Every structure is written in structure tokens, then in C-alpha cells.
XYZ file of C-alpha atoms in Angstrom:
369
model
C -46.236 65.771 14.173
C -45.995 64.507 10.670
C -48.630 61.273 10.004
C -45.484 58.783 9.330
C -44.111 59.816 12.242
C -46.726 59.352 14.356
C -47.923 55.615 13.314
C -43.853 55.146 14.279
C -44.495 56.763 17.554
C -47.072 54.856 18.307
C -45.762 51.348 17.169
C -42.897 51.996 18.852
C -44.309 52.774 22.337
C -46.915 49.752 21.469
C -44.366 47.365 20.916
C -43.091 48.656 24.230
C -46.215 47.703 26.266
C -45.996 44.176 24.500
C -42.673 43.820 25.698
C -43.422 44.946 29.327
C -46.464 43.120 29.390
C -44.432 39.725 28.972
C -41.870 40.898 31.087
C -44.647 41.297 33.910
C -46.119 38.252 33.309
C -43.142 36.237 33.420
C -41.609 37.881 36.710
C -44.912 37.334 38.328
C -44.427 33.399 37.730
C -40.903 33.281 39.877
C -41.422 32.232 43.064
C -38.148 30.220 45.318
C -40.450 29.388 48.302
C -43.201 26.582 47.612
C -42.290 23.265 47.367
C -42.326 23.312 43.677
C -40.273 26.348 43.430
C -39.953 28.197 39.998
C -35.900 29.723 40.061
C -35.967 30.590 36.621
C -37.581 31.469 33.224
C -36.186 31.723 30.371
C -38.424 32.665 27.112
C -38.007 33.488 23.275
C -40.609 34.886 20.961
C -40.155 35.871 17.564
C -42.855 36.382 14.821
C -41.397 37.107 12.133
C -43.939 38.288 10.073
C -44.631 41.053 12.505
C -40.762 41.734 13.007
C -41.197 40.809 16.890
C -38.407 39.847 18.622
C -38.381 38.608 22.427
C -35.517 36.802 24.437
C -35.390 37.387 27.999
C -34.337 35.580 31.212
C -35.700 36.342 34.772
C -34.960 34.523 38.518
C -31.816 32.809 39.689
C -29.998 30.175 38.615
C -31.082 28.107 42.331
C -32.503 29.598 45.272
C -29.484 31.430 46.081
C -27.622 31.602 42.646
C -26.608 34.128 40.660
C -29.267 36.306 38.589
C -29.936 34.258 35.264
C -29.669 36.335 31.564
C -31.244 35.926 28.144
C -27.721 33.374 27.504
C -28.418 31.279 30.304
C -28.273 27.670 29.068
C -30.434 24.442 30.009
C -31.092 20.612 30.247
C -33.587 20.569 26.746
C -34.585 16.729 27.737
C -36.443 15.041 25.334
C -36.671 17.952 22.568
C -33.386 16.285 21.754
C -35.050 13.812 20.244
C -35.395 16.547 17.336
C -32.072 16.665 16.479
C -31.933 12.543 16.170
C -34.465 12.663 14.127
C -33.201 15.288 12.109
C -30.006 13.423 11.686
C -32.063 10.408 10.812
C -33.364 11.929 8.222
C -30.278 13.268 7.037
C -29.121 9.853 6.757
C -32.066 8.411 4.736
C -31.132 11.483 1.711
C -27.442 10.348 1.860
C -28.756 6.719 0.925
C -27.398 5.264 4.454
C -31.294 4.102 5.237
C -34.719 3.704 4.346
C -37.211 4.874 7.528
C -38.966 1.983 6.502
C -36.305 -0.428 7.026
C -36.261 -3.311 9.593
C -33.708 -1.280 12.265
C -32.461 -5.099 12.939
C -30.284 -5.311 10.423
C -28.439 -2.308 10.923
C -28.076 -3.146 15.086
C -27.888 -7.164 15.071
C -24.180 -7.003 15.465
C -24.648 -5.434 18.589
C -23.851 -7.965 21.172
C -25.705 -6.453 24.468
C -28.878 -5.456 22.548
C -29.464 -9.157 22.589
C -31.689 -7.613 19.363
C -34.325 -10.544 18.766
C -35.545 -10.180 22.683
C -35.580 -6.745 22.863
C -39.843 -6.957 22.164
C -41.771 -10.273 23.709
C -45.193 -9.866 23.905
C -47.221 -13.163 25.459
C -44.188 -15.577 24.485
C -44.008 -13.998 20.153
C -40.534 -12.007 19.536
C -41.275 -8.867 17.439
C -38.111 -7.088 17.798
C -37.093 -7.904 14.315
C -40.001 -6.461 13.028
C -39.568 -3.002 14.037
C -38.860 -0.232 11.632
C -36.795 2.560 11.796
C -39.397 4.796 11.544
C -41.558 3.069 13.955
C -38.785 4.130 16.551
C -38.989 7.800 15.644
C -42.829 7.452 16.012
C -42.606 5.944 19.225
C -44.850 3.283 17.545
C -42.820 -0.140 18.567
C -44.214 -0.845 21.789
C -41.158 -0.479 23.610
C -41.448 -0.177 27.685
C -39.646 2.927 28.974
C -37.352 2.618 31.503
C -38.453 5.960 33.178
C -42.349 5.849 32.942
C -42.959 2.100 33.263
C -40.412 1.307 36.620
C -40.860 5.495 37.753
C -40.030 4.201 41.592
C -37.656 1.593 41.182
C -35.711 4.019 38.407
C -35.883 7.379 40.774
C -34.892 5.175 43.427
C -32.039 4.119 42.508
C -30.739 7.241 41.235
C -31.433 8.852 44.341
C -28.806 5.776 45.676
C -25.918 6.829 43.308
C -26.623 10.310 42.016
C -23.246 10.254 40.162
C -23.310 7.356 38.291
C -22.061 7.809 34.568
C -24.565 5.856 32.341
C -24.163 4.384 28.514
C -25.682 3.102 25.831
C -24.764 -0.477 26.879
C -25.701 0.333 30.990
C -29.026 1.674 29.776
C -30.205 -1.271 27.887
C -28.442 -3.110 30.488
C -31.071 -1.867 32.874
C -33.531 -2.668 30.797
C -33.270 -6.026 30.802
C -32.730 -5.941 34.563
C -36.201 -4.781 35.180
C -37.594 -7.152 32.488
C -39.191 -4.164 30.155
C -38.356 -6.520 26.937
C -41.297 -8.943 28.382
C -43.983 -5.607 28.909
C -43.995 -4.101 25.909
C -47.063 -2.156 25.595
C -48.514 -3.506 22.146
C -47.093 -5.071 18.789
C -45.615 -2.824 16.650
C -47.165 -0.196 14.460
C -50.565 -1.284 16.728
C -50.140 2.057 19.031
C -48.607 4.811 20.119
C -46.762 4.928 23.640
C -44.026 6.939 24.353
C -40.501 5.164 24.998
C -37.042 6.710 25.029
C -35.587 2.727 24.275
C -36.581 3.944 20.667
C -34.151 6.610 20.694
C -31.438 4.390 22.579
C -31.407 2.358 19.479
C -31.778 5.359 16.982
C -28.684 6.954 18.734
C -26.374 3.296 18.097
C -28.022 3.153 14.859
C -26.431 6.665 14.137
C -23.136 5.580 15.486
C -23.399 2.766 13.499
C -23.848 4.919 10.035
C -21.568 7.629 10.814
C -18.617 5.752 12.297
C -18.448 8.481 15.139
C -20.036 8.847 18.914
C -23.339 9.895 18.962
C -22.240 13.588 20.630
C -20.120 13.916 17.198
C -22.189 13.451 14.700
C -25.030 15.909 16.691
C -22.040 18.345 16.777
C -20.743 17.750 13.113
C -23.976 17.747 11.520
C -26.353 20.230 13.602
C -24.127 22.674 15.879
C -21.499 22.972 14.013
C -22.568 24.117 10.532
C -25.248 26.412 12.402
C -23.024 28.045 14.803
C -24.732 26.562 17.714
C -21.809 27.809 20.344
C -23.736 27.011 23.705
C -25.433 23.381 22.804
C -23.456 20.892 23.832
C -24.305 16.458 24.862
C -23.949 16.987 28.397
C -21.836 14.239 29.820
C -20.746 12.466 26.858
C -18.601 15.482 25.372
C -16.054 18.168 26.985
C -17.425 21.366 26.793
C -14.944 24.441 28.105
C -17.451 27.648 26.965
C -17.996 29.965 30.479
C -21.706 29.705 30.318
C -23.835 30.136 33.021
C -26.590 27.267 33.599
C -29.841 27.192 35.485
C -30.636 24.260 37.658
C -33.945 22.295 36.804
C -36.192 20.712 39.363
C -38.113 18.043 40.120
C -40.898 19.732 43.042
C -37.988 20.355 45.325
C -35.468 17.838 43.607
C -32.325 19.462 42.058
C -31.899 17.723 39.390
C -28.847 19.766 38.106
C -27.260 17.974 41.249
C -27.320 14.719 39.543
C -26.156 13.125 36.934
C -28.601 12.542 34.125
C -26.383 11.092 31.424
C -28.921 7.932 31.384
C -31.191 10.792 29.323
C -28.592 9.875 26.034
C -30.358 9.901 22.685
C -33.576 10.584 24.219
C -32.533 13.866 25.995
C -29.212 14.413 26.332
C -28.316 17.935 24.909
C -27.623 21.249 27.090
C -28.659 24.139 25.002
C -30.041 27.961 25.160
C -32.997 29.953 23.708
C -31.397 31.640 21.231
C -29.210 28.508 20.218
C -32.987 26.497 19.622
C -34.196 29.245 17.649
C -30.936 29.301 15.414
C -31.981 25.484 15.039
C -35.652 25.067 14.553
C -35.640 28.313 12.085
C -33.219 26.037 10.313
C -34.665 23.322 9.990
C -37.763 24.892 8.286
C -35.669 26.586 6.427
C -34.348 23.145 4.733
C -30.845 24.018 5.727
C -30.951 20.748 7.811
C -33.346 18.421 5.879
C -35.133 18.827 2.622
C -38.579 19.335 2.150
C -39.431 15.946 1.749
C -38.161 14.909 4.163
C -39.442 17.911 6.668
C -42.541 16.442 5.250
C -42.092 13.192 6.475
C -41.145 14.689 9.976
C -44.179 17.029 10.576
C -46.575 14.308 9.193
C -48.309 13.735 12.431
C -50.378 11.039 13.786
C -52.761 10.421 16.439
C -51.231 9.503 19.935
C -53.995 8.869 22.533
C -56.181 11.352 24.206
C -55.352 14.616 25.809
C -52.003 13.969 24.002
C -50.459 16.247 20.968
C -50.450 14.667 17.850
C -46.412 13.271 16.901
C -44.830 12.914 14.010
C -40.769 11.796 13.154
C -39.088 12.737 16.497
C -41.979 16.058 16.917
C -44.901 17.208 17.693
C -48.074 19.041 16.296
C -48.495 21.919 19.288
C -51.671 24.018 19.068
C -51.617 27.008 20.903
C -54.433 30.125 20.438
C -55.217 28.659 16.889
C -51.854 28.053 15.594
C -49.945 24.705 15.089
C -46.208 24.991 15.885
C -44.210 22.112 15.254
C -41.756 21.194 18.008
C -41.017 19.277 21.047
C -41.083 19.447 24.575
C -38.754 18.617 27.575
C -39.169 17.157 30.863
C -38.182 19.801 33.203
C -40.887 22.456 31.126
C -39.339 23.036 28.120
C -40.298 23.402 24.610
C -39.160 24.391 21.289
C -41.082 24.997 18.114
C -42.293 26.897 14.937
C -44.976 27.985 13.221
C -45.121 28.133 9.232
C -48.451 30.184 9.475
C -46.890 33.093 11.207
C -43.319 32.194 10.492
C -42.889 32.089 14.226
C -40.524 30.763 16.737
C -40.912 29.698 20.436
C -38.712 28.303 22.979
C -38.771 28.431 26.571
C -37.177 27.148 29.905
C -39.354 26.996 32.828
C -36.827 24.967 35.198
C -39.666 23.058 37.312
C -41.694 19.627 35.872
C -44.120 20.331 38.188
C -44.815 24.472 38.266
C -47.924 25.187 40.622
C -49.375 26.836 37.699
C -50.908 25.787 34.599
C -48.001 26.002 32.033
C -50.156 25.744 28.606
C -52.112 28.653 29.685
C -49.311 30.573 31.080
C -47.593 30.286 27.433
C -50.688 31.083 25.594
C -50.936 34.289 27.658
C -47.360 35.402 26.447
C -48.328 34.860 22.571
C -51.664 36.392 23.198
C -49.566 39.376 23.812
C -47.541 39.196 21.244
C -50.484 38.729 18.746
């Protein structure tokens, strides 16, 4: 056998143990019995300095659902928040904003925001001192309507799994559980994570663009990048034949419910390959410039045991390499690394897997490395 083909040989059938290896480790991690049961994985790995490509799907969509593929879409949850800040950003080149703005004077007119009590901390109103890119940060203070009233908020969904939320019945509950009198500090004096900041980052990019929210994702993101299978899930018709996994809570389906209270802070449905198109993108500057990619990835410190977060993402370090990204509440993430020019994004359809999800992803890039 010739030398050149040989190294091919060899590469080829090495690549091929890589792939298996994934494939193995992945399988292993299924499991529709336990009472936090795993249906469904769904992974993509691409370096592309090393021309590796990997986008599989394994499991069912539920416990007795049909067989899931590579295509199989998802709730992304929170690493929606990308694409707000994204089109934030956007915004600020066209000359619409300033991050640094007061957001108050672009949402006073708003008559249920009730703006100047949205933040009361010991008696002082700070709302109107809140920047735009304090929201993006998650730097304002702002309660969270999910984290700081977790019972009461489950609760009642659990009462009326069906109910179609909105801007206006989201800040509506807000108020109704008195979050505007606990916020957690003054503004810009700590980091704590609130999805009210990207409530008021989605009206302020209604506001701007003169358009729903789920319009201006779709005119500005999924259109231009032929993103075919993302859609805003609830707040948008959406007539492709795509098959989606459900995503649990332990043994909650929450597929069975209707999340549109996730809006701006998590609203999107999307697939591997349709993330990838997008972060790749957005690196790319076909989004955002470099500037202002710059002002995105510019991370701070959170609190402890907590990822470091920048404009709407975060700094993920994984086996010695920083991918810039964001994860999801049901186990998802999406992300890239400039180092390696890689990309990662993966479904695991539980919140709560038995297993240790970190070191179940560093495994797979191990592998790949």
C-alpha cells in the first residue's frame, strides 16, 4: 500500500472509532425508566479546524414516541436570549440605541409596565436608572418570576397548563406576586439572573422595529440565514412537518404544556443543525460586527460556581477551551469556540438527568480532540 494511502486508511477508520465512540457514549445515556427519564439526545460537533463533523440523534421522542433523527427539533429556553441580544445589538449599529442608554425612555409609554415601579428597593425607585445593557447583563436587580416564586409559579401552571401568556400577562404577574418590591440589589451592584430583563428587551425591540417580537427574530436572524426549522413557539404559525422531542421536568412533560410565558427569555423552537447555522454566523460577523461581537463576549463575573456572562452569553470552559454560548433549561446549550473554530450544540430533553451533564459533554469533545 502506497504511504498516502495508508495515512488515508488510517484517518479514515480513526475518524470512524471517534464517531462510534460518541455514538456509544450517547446511547448509553438513554434511559425511559427512572424518574428522571432521559427520551432523547440530540448532539452536534464540529471542529472545524480538524474537518470533524458530528450531528446525530438517539431515543424517542417520549416514552413511547417515535424514534428521534439528527432533524429533530427542540424547546432552546433561555439560549434565546442570544438571538435578543443579537438583535439588540443590531439595533445599536443602525443608530436605533445606545446599550448604555436609560431603557426608560424607550418603554415609558408603556402603560402596564407601570415603568418607574418596576425596581423598589427599601422604599428608593431605581427603575429609571436601568440601562439597556444592564438588562442584557442581567445586572438590574430584577426578581424573576420563575426562580424567586418557583412554587407559587409551577403551581399555578400545573392549574391551567394551557394558558396563552403575553408580554402584558407576564409583567402582569409580576406585579401580582410583588417581585417589583424584592429586587435583589441596585442596579449595576450585582449579577442575578432574571428573565424580566429580557421581557423588557423583547417590547423594547417591538418598540424599535415596529413589528412583534417573533418578526423581527424571523426577519433579522432566520430568515437571512435560512434557519427553516426555528420558529417562536406560540407566538407565530409555523406549518413545516417537523418532528419534536418532548422535554422534561424529572417526570414532568413539559411539551404537554404551554410555555409561551418563556417569551423573550426563551421562547424559540429550534434544531442542532439550525443553532450551528446561527452561532457560526454570528462569529462570522454576518449577524453583528466585530465590535459589537466584542461587546457581547466581553464577560463578567457572575457569582461562584457560575460561568462568567457577557451581552445575552456566556463564557463556557470545557477541557481547556472557552466556547461562547448559552444554555437552556431543559439541558441545552449552544456555543463556539474561536480557538478551535468549533461548534457545539446539544439537546438532552431532561433538567434534571441522573447524570452529571458537564462531564458527560466533556467526554464527547475529549473524543473528538
Amino acid at each position: 500500500m502506497k504511504p498516502q494511502l495508508y495515512v488515508l486508511f488510517f484517518l479514515s477508520n480513526f475518524v470512524l472509532a471517534q464517531i462510534d465512540s460518541i455514538s456509544t457514549r450517547i446511547n448509553n445515556q438513554i434511559n425511559h425508566s427512572s424518574e428522571n427519564p432521559v427520551h432523547s439526545i440530540l448532539v452536534y460537533l464540529e471542529n472545524e479546524s480538524q474537518k470533524f463533523h458530528y450531528n446525530e440523534g438517539f431515543g424517542l421522542t417520549t416514552e413511547n414516541g417515535n424514534p428521534v433523527t439528527k432533524n429533530s427539533s427542540f424547546k432552546i429556553a433561555s439560549s434565546t436570549k442570544l438571538f435578543i441580544s443579537t438583535i439588540i445589538l443590531q439595533l445599536e449599529e443602525e443608530g436605533k440605541l445606545d446599550i448604555n442608554n436609560k431603557v426608560f425612555r424607550y418603554l415609558k409609554d408603556i402603560e402596564y409596565l407601570d415603568f418607574e415601579n418596576l425596581h423598589i428597593l427599601d422604599t428608593i425607585k431605581y427603575s429609571e436608572r436601568i440601562t439597556i445593557k444592564q438588562l442584557l447583563s442581567h445586572r438590574s436587580g430584577f426578581a424573576d418570576i420563575f426562580k424567586d416564586r418557583e412554587d407559587t409559579f409551577f403551581g399555578m401552571v400545573a392549574q391551567n397548563p394551557s394558558k396563552q401568556y403575553n408580554p402584558k400577562s407576564i409583567i402582569e404577574l409580576y406585579y401580582q406576586q410583588n417581585l417589583n418590591n424584592e429586587p435583589h440589589f441596585i442596579p449595576n451592584e450585582g449579577w442575578y439572573y432574571s428573565d424580566i430583563n429580557y421581557v423588557l428587551l423583547g417590547l423594547l425591540i417591538e418598540q424599535l422595529d415596529q413589528t412583534t417580537l417573533s418578526q423581527s427574530i424571523r426577519n433579522r436572524i432566520l430568515e437571512p440565514l435560512g434557519m427553516e426549522y426555528t420558529y417562536f413557539e406560540y407566538y407565530e404559525e409555523f406549518n413545516k412537518n417537523t418532528s419534536q422531542i418532548s422535554q422534561y421536568i424529572g417526570n414532568i412533560n413539559f411539551s404537554d404544556i404551554n410555555t409561551s410565558f418563556d417569551w423573550a427569555g426563551g421562547g424559540l423552537v429550534s434544531t442542532n443543525a439550525d443553532l450551528a447555522l446561527f452561532i457560526k454566523a454570528l462569529f462570522s460577523y454576518n449577524l453583528i460586527n466585530k465590535k459589537s461581537l466584542n461587546k457581547m463576549i466581553n464577560v463578567a463575573f457572575t457569582k461562584k460556581n457560575e460561568s462568567r456572562y457577557g451581552l445575552g452569553i456566556y463564557e463556557f470552559i470545557i477541557n481547556d477551551d472557552v466556547y461562547y454560548g448559552h444554555f437552556g433549561f431543559y439541558d441545552t446549550f449552544v456555543g463556539y469556540c474561536p480557538k478551535t473554530k468549533s461548534t457545539l450544540s446539544y439537546s438532552i430533553s431532561q433538567a434534571t438527568p441522573n447524570f452529571n451533564s458537564y462531564k458527560f459533554i466533556s467526554q464527547l469533545l475529549s473524543f473528538v480532540k
